[in-house]
Coordinates of C-alpha atoms and ligand atoms in Angstrom, one line a residue:
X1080 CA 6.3 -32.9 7.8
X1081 CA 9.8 -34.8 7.8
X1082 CA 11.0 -32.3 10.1
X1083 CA 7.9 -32.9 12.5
X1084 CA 8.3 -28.9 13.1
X1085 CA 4.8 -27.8 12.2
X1086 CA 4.2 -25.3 9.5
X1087 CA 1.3 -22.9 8.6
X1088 CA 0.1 -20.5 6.2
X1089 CA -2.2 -17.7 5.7
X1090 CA -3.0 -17.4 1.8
X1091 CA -4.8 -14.5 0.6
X1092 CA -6.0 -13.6 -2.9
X1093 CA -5.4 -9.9 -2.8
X1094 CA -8.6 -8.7 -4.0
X1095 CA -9.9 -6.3 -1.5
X1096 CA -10.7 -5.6 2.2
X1097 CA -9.2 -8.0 4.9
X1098 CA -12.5 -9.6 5.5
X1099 CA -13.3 -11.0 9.1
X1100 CA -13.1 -14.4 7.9
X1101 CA -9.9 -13.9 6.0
X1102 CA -8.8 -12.5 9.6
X1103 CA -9.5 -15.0 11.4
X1104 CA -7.9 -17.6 8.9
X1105 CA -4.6 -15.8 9.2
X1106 CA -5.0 -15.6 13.1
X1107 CA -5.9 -19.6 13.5
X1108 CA -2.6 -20.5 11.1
X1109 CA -1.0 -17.8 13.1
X1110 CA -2.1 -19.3 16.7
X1111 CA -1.7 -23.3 15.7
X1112 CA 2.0 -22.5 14.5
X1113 CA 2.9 -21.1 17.5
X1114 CA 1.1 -22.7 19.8
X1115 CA 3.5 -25.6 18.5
X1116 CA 6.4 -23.6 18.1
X1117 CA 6.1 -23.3 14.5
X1118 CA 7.0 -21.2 11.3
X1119 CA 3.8 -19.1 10.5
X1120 CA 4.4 -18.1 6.7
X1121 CA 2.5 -16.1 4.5
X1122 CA 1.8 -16.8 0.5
X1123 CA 0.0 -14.3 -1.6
X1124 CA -2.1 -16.1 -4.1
X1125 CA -2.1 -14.2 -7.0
X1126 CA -3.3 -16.5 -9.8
X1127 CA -6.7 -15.3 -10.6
X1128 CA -5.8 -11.7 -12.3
X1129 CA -9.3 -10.9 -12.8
X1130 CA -9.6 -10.7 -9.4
X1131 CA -6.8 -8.7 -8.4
X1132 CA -6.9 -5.7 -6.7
X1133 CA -4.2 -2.6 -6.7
X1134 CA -3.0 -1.7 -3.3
X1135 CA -5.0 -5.1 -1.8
X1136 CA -1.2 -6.9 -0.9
X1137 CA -0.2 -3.8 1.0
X1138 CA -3.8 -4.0 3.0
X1139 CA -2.7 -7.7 3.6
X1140 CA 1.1 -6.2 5.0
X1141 CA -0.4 -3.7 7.0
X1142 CA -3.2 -5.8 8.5
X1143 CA -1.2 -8.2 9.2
X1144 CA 1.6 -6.0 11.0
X1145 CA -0.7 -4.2 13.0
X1146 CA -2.8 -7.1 14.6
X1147 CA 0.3 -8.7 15.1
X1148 CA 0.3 -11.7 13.2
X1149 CA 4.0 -11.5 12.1
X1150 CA 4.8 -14.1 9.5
X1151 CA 8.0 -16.0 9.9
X1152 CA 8.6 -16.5 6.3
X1153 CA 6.9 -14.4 3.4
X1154 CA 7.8 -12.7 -0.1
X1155 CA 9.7 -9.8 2.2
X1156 CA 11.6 -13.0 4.4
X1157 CA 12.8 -16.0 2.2
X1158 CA 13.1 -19.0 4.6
X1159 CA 14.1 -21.1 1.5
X1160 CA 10.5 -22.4 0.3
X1161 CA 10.1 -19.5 -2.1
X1162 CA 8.8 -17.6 -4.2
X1163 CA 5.9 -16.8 -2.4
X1164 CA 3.9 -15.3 -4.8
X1165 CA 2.3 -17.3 -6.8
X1166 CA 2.6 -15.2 -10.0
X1167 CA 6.0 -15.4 -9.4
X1168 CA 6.3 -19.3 -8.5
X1169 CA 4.6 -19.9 -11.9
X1170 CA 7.5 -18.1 -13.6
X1171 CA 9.7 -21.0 -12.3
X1172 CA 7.7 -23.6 -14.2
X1173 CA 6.6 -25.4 -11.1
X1174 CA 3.0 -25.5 -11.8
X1175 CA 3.4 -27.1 -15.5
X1176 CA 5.8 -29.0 -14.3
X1177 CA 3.9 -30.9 -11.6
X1178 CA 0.4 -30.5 -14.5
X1179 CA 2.5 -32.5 -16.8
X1180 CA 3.7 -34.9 -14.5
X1181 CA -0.1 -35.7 -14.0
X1182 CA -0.7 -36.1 -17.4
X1183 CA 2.2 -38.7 -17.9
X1184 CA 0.3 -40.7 -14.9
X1185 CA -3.5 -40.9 -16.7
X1186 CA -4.5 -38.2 -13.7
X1187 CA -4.6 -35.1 -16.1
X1188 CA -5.3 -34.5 -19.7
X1189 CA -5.1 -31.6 -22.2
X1190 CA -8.3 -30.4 -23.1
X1191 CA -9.3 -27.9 -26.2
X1192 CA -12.6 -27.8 -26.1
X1193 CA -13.6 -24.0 -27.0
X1194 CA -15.9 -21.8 -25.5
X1195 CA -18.9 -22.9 -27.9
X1196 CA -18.4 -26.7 -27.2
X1197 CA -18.2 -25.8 -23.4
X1198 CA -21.7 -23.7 -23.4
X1199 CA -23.5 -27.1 -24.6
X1200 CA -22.8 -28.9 -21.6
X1201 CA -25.1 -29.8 -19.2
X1202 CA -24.5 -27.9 -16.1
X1203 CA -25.4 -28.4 -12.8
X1204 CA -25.6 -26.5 -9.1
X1205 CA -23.2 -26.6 -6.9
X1206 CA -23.5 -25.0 -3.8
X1207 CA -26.3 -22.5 -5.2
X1208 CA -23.4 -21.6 -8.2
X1209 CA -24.4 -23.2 -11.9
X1210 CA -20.8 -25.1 -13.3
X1211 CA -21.0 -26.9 -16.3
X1212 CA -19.6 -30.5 -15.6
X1213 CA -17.1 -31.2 -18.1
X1214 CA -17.6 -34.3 -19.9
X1215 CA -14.5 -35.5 -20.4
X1216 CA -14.7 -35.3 -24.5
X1217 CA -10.8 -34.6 -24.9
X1218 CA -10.2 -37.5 -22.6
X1219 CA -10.2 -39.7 -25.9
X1220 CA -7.9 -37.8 -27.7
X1221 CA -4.9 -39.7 -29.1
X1222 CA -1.4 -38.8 -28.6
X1223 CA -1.2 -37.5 -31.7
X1224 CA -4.0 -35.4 -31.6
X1225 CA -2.8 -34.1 -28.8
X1226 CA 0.9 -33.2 -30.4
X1227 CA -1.0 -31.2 -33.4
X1228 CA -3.3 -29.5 -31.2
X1229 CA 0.0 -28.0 -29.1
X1230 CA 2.2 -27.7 -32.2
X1231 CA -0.6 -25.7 -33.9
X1232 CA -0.3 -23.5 -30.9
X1233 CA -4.2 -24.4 -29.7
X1234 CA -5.2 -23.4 -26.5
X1235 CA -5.7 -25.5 -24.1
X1236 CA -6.3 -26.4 -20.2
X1237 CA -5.1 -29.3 -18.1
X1238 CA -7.9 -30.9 -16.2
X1239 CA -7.6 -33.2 -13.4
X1240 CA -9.0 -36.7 -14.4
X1241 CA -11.5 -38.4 -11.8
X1242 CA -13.0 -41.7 -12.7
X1243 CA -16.7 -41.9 -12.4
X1244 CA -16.6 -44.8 -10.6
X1245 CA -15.4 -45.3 -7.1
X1246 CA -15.1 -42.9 -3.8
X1247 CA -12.6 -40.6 -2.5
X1248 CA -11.9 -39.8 1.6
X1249 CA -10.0 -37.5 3.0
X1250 CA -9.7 -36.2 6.6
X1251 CA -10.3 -33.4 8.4
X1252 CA -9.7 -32.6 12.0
X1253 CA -13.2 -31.4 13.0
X1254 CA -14.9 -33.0 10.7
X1255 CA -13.7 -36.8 10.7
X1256 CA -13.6 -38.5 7.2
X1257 CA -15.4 -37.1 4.6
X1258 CA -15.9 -39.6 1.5
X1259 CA -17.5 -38.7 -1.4
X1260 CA -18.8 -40.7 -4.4
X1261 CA -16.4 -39.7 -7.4
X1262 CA -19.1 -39.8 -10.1
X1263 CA -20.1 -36.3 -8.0
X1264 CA -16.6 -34.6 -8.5
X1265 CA -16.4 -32.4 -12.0
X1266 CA -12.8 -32.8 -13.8
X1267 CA -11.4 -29.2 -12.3
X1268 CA -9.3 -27.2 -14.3
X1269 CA -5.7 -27.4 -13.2
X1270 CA -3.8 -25.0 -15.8
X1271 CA -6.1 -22.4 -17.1
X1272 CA -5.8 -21.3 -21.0
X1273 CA -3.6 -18.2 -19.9
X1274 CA -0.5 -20.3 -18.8
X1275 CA -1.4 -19.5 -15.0
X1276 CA -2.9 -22.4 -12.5
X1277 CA -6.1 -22.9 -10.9
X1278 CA -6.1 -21.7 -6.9
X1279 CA -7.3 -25.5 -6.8
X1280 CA -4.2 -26.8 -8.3
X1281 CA -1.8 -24.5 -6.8
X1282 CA -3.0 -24.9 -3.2
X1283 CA -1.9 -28.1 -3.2
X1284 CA 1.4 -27.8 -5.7
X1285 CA 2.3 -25.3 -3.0
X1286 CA 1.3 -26.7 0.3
X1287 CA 3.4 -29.6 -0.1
X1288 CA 6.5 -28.0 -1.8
X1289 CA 6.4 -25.4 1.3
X1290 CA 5.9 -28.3 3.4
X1291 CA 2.9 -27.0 5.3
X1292 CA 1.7 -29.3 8.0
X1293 CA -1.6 -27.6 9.0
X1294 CA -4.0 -26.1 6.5
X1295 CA -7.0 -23.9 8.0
X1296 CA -9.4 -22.1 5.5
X1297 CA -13.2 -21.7 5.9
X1298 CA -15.8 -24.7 5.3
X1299 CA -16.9 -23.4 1.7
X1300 CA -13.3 -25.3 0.7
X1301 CA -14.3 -28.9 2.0
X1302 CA -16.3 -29.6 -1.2
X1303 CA -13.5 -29.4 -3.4
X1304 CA -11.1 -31.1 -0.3
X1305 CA -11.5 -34.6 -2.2
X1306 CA -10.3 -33.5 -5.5
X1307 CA -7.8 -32.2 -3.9
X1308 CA -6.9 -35.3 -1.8
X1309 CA -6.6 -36.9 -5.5
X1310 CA -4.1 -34.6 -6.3
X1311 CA -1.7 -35.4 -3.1
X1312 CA -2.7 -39.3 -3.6
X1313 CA -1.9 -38.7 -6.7
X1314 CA 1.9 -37.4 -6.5
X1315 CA 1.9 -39.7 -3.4
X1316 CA 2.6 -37.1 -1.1
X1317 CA 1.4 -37.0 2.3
X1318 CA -1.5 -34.7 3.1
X1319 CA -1.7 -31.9 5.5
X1320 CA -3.8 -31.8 8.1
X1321 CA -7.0 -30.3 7.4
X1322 CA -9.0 -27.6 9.3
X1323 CA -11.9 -26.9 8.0
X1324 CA -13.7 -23.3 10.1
X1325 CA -17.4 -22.7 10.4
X1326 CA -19.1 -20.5 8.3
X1327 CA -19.2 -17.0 10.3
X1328 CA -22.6 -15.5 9.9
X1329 CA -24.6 -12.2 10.7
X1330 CA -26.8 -11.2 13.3
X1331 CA -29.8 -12.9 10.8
X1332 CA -27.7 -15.9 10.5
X1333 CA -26.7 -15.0 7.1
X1334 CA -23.1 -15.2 6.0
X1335 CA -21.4 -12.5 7.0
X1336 CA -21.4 -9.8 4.3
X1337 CA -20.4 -6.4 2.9
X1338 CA -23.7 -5.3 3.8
X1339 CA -23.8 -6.2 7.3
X1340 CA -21.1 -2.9 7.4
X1341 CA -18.7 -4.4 9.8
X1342 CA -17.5 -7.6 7.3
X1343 CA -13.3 -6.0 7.4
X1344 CA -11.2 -5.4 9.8
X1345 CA -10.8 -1.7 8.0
X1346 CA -14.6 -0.8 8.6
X1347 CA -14.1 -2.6 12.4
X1348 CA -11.3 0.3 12.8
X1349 CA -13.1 3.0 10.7
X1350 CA -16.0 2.4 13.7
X1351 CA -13.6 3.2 16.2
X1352 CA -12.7 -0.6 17.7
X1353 CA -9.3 -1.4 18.9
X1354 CA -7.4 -3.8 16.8
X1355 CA -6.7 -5.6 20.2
X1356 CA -9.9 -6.2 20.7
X1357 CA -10.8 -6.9 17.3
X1358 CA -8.3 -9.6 17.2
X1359 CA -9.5 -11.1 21.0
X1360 CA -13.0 -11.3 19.6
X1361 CA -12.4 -12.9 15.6
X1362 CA -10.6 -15.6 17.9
X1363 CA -13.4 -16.5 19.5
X1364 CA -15.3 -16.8 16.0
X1365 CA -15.2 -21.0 16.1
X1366 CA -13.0 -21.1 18.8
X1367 CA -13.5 -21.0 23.0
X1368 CA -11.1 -21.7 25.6
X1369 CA -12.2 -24.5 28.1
X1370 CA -12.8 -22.4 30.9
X1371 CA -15.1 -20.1 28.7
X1372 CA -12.8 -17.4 29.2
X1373 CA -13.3 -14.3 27.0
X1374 CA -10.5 -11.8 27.3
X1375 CA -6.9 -13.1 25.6
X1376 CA -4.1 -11.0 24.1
X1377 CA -2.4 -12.4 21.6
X1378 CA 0.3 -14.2 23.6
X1379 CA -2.4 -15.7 25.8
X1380 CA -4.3 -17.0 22.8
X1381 CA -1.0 -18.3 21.8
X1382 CA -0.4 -20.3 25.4
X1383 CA -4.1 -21.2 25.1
X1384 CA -5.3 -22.2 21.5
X1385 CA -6.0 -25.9 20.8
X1386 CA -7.2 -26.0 17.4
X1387 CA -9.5 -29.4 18.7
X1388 CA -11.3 -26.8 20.4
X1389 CA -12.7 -24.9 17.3
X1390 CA -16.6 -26.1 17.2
X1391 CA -18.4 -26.8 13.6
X1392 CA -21.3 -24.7 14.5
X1393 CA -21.6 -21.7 12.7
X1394 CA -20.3 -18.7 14.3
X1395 CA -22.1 -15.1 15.2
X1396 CA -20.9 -12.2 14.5
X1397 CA -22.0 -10.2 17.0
X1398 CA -21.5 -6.5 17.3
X1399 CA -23.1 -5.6 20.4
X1400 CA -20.8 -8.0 21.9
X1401 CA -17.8 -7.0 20.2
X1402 CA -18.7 -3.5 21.7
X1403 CA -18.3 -4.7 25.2
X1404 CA -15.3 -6.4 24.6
X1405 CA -14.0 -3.1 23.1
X1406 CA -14.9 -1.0 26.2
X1407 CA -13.2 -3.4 28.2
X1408 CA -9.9 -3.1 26.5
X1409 CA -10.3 1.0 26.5
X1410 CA -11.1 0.6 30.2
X1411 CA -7.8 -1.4 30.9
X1412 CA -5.9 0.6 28.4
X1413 CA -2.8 3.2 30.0
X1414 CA -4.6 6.7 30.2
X1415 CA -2.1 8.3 28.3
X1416 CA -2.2 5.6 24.9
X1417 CA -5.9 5.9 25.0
X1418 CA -5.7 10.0 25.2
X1419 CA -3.2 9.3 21.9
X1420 CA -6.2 7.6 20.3
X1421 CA -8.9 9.4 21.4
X1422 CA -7.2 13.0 20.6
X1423 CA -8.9 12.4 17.1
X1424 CA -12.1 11.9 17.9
X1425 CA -12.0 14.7 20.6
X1426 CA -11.2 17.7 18.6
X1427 CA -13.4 16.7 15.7
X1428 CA -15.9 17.7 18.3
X1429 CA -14.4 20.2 20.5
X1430 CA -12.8 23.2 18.7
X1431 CA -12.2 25.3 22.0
X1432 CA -9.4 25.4 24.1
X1433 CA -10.2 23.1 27.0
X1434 CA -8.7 20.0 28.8
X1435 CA -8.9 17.7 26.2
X1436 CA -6.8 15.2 28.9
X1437 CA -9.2 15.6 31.3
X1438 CA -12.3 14.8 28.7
X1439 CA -10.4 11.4 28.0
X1440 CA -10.1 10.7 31.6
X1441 CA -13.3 11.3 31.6
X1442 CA -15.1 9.1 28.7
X1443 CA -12.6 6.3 29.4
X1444 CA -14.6 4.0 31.4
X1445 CA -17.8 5.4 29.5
X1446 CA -17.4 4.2 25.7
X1447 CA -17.0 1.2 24.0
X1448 CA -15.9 2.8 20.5
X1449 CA -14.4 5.9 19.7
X1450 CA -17.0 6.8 17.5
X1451 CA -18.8 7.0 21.3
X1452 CA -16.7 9.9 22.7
X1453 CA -18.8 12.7 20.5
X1454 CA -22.2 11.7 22.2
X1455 CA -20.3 11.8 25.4
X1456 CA -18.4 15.5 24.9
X1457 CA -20.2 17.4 22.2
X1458 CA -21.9 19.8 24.9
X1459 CA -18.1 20.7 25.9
X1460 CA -18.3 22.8 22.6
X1461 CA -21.9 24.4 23.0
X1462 CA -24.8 23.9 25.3
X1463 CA -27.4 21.9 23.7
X1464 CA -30.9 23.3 23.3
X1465 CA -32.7 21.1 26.3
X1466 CA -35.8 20.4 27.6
X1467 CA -36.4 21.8 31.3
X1468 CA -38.4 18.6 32.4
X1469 CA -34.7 17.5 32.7
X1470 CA -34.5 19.9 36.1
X1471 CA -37.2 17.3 37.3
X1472 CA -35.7 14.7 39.5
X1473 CA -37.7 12.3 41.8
X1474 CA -35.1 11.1 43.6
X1475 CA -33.3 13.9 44.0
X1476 CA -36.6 15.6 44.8
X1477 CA -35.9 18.5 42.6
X1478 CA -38.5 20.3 40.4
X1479 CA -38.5 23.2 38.5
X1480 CA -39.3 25.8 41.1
X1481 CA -36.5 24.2 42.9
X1482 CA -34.2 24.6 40.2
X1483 CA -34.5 27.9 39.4
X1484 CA -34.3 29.0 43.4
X1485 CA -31.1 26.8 43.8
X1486 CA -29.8 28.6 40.4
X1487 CA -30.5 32.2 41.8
X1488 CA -29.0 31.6 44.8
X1489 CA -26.0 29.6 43.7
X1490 CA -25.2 32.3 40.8
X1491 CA -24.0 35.2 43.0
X1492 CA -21.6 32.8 45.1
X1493 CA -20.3 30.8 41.7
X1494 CA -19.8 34.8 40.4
X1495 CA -17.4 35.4 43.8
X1496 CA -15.6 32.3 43.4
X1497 CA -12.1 32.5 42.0
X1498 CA -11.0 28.6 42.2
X1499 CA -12.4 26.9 39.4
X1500 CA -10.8 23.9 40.3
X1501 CA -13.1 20.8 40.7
X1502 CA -11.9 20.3 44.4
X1503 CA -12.3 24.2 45.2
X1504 CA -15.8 23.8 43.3
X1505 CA -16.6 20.6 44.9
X1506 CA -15.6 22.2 48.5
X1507 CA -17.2 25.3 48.2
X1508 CA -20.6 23.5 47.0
X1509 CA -20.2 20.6 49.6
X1510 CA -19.9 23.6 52.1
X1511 CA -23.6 25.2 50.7
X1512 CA -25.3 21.9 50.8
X1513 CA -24.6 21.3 54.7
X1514 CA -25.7 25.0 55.6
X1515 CA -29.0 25.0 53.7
X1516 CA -29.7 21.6 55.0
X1517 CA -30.5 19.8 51.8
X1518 CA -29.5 16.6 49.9
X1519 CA -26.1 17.0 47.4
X1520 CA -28.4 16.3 44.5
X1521 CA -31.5 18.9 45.2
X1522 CA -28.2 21.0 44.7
X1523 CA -26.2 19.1 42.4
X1524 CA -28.6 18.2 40.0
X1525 CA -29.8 21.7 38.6
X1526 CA -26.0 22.8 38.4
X1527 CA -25.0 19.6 36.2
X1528 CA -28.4 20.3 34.2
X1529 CA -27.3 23.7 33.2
X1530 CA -24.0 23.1 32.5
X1531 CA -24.4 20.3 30.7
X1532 CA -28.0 20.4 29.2
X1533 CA -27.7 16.8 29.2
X1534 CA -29.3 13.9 31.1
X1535 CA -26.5 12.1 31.4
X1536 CA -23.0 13.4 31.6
X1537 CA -19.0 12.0 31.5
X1538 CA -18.3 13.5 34.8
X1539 CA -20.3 15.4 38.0
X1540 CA -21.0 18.9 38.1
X1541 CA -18.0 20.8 39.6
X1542 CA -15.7 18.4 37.2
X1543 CA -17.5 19.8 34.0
X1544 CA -17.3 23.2 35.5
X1545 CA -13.4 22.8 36.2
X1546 CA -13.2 22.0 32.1
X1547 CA -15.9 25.0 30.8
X1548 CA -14.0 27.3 33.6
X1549 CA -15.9 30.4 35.1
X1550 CA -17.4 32.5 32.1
X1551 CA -18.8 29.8 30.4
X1552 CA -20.2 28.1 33.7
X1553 CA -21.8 31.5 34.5
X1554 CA -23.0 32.0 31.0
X1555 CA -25.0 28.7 31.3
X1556 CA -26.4 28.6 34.6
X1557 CA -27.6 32.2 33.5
X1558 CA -29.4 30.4 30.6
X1559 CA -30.9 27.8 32.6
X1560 CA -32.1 30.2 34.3
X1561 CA -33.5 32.4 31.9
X1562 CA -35.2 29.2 30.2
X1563 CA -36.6 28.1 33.7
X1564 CA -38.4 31.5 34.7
X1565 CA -40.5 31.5 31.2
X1566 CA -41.9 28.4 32.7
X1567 CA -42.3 28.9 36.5
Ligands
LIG2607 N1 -6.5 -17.9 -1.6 C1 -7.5 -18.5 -0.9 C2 -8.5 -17.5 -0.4 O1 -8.1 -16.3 -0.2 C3 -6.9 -19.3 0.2 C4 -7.7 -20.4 0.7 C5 -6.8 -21.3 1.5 O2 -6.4 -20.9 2.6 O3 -6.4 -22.3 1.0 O4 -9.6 -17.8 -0.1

């Protein structure tokens, strides 16, 4: 703040899956730091053990390696703020330290009220979740009271103290000024019973002693955003600036959940998306450009991204369109990257020896996920069982009496042929068309049927019978054949 550089942070609880919106939290701190020429940082909030995951930090690492979001300062690169985990900044004392400092100014207070006292409160819902609202009982406590309770080794908490009476604004760059009435804000735990703090307390303990300028999280945070604003008034520190994203929601205009089977960038990958374009579309989760353009890579969204631009409305996830967007980056991808990829996917389908380069070149253009290519390929491997109304073609005027005297014929010249090369093939068939004095496709059409047994295919006929090769092309236009003359 003093420094006017500005400073972000992405701050993940590590318990789980790098959910879309977690994604797109990081990205947004990511984008607003250096679209300002900022220090992006990262801070693993660790405080709530019951929550943690094993192996969910290194998720966080990886994720955030891979999509590119490189963090400027982090537990792995001190820039002087740390620690930054927040297990291991309680360890210092810090937390305590600032808890007790509230306590000396009337805005805190011990409290030892035990579970059984606690479950006779009167609770109340907030945002569809029951919380009892504390009633400030050990508020009255005496000093002395106080001193036995700790010297007797009682446990305790340390809540924040809000006066019933009176209203609390704070700021938020979408949003405007948000005041609530105080009498509506519980006193929130700041140090829980186990020593560690509250993610409410520390957010803010750590925001300002990392001097963070810009704080982005998702909307479900802005209720608590007063209580927090206490905190910094408070201390009388200066608070960040406040971002507050839109709610990001299903196809049903639920929020976007587990169940919905793409909610993580790991199940986004798992169904064959490109982190490129998984990264492209999160960013326009709550966020458009202003001349609506769709496709960014990350150092365009860099140049481009003005957080004033991120609307309140909720946002869509929407699959189908995250599909295009994903065939558009394989489409523009270098041929030889996107064979790297696709290799995979190929041979989990194609176990024979055949042009696996050639099939990529093929599907490229085709697919919007990798989990597409199978569909595309799989009659590489083995000719489908088919359906001979396929060999019936209105526009290419071919029926199934056609068919099977365009098969005939063709099979003794396709036996002679030595070239199997998809220009040879295309030559020698181009040349048979013009001399019998019918359209490519009356031609064309029955050739690609047997081949392929497939309505649609990656390629035209001579380039799938460049990749079977000669025995196998014979072997199937001999079995579209066979299956044509039970029916003619
Ligand atoms: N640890 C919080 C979370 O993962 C961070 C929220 C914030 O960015 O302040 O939801």
């Amino acid at each position: 703040m003093s420094t006017g550089k500005v400073r972000t942070r992405y701050a993940p609880s590590p318990t789980g899956k790098m959910h879309v919106g977690n994604l797109r939290s990081a990205l947004y701190e990511f984008l607003i730091a250096k679209h300002a020429g900022g220090d992006f940082m990262l801070r693993i909030e660790d405080t709530d053990q019951e929550r943690f995951v094993e192996g969910a930090v290194d998720i966080i690492y990886r994720t955030m390696e891979k999509t590119g979001l490189i963090h400027d300062e982090g537990p792995d690169k001190d820039g002087g703020v740390g620690p930054y985990v927040q297990s291991e900044r309680m360890k210092t004392g810090i937390y305590m330290k600032y808890a007790k400092e509230l306590v000396e100014k009337g805005e805190a207070y011990y409290c030892f009220c035990d579970k059984e006292r606690l479950a006779t409160l009167k609770s109340e819902v907030v945002e569809g979740k029951e919380i009892s609202v504390y009633d400030k009982h050990c508020l009255s406590l005496s000093k002395e009271e106080i001193e036995a309770n700790l010297a007797a080794g009682k446990p305790f908490v340390i809540r924040q103290n809000i006066p019933n009476e009176g209203t609390t604004t704070f700021h938020d760059e979408l949003y405007g000024d948000i005041t609530v009435e105080n009498a509506e804000l519980d006193d929130m735990i700041l140090i829980k019973s186990d020593g560690y703090p509250t993610y409410n307390f520390a957010n803010v303990v750590d925001d300002h002693t990392m001097n963070i300028t810009h704080v982005v999280r998702g909307n479900e945070y802005l209720s608590s955003s007063p209580k927090y604003q206490r905190l910094y008034d408070a201390f009388g520190w200066e608070s960040p600036t406040y971002i507050h994203l839109p709610l990001i929601t299903d196809e049903n205009h639920k929020k976007l959940s587990k169940r919905s089977g793409h909610s993580s960038f790991e199940d986004l990958i798992e169904q064959g998306f490109l982190t490129e374009a998984i990264v492209n579309y999160i960013a326009l989760l709550g966020w458009s450009s202003d001349d609506n353009r769709e496709i960014f890579t990350l150092d365009e969204l860099i140049k481009d991204f003005d957080y004033r631009r991120i609307s309140k409305s909720p946002a869509v996830f929407d699959i189908v369109k995250l599909r295009w967007m994903n065939g558009e980056y394989m489409k523009a991808m270098d041929a030889d990257k996107f064979y790297e990829m696709a290799e995979p996917y190929l041979k989990e389908v194609i176990t024979k020896d055949m042009d696996l380069k050639k099939i990529a070149g093929m599907v490229k253009s085709r697919i919007e996920t990798f989990l597409d290519i199978k569909d595309h390929v799989d009659f590489f491997e083995a000719l489908p069982e088919y359906d001979t109304e396929m060999y019936v073609h209105k526009k290419m005027k071919t029926t199934k009496e056609s068919s099977l005297a365009v098969l005939e014929d063709i099979l003794p010249i396709l036996e002679a042929q030595e070239d199997y090369s998809n220009d040879a093939l295309y030559a020698m068939l181009s040349n048979y068309v013009a001399e019998k004095e019918v359209k490519n496709g009356y031609v064309m059409w029955p050739i690609r049927t047997a081949v392929s047994g497939k309505q649609t295919t990656p390629g035209g006929a001579t380039e799938l019978m460049e990749i079977l090769g000669k025995e196998e092309t014979l072997a199937r236009i001999k079995a579209g054949i066979e299956l044509l003359k039970k029916e003619v």
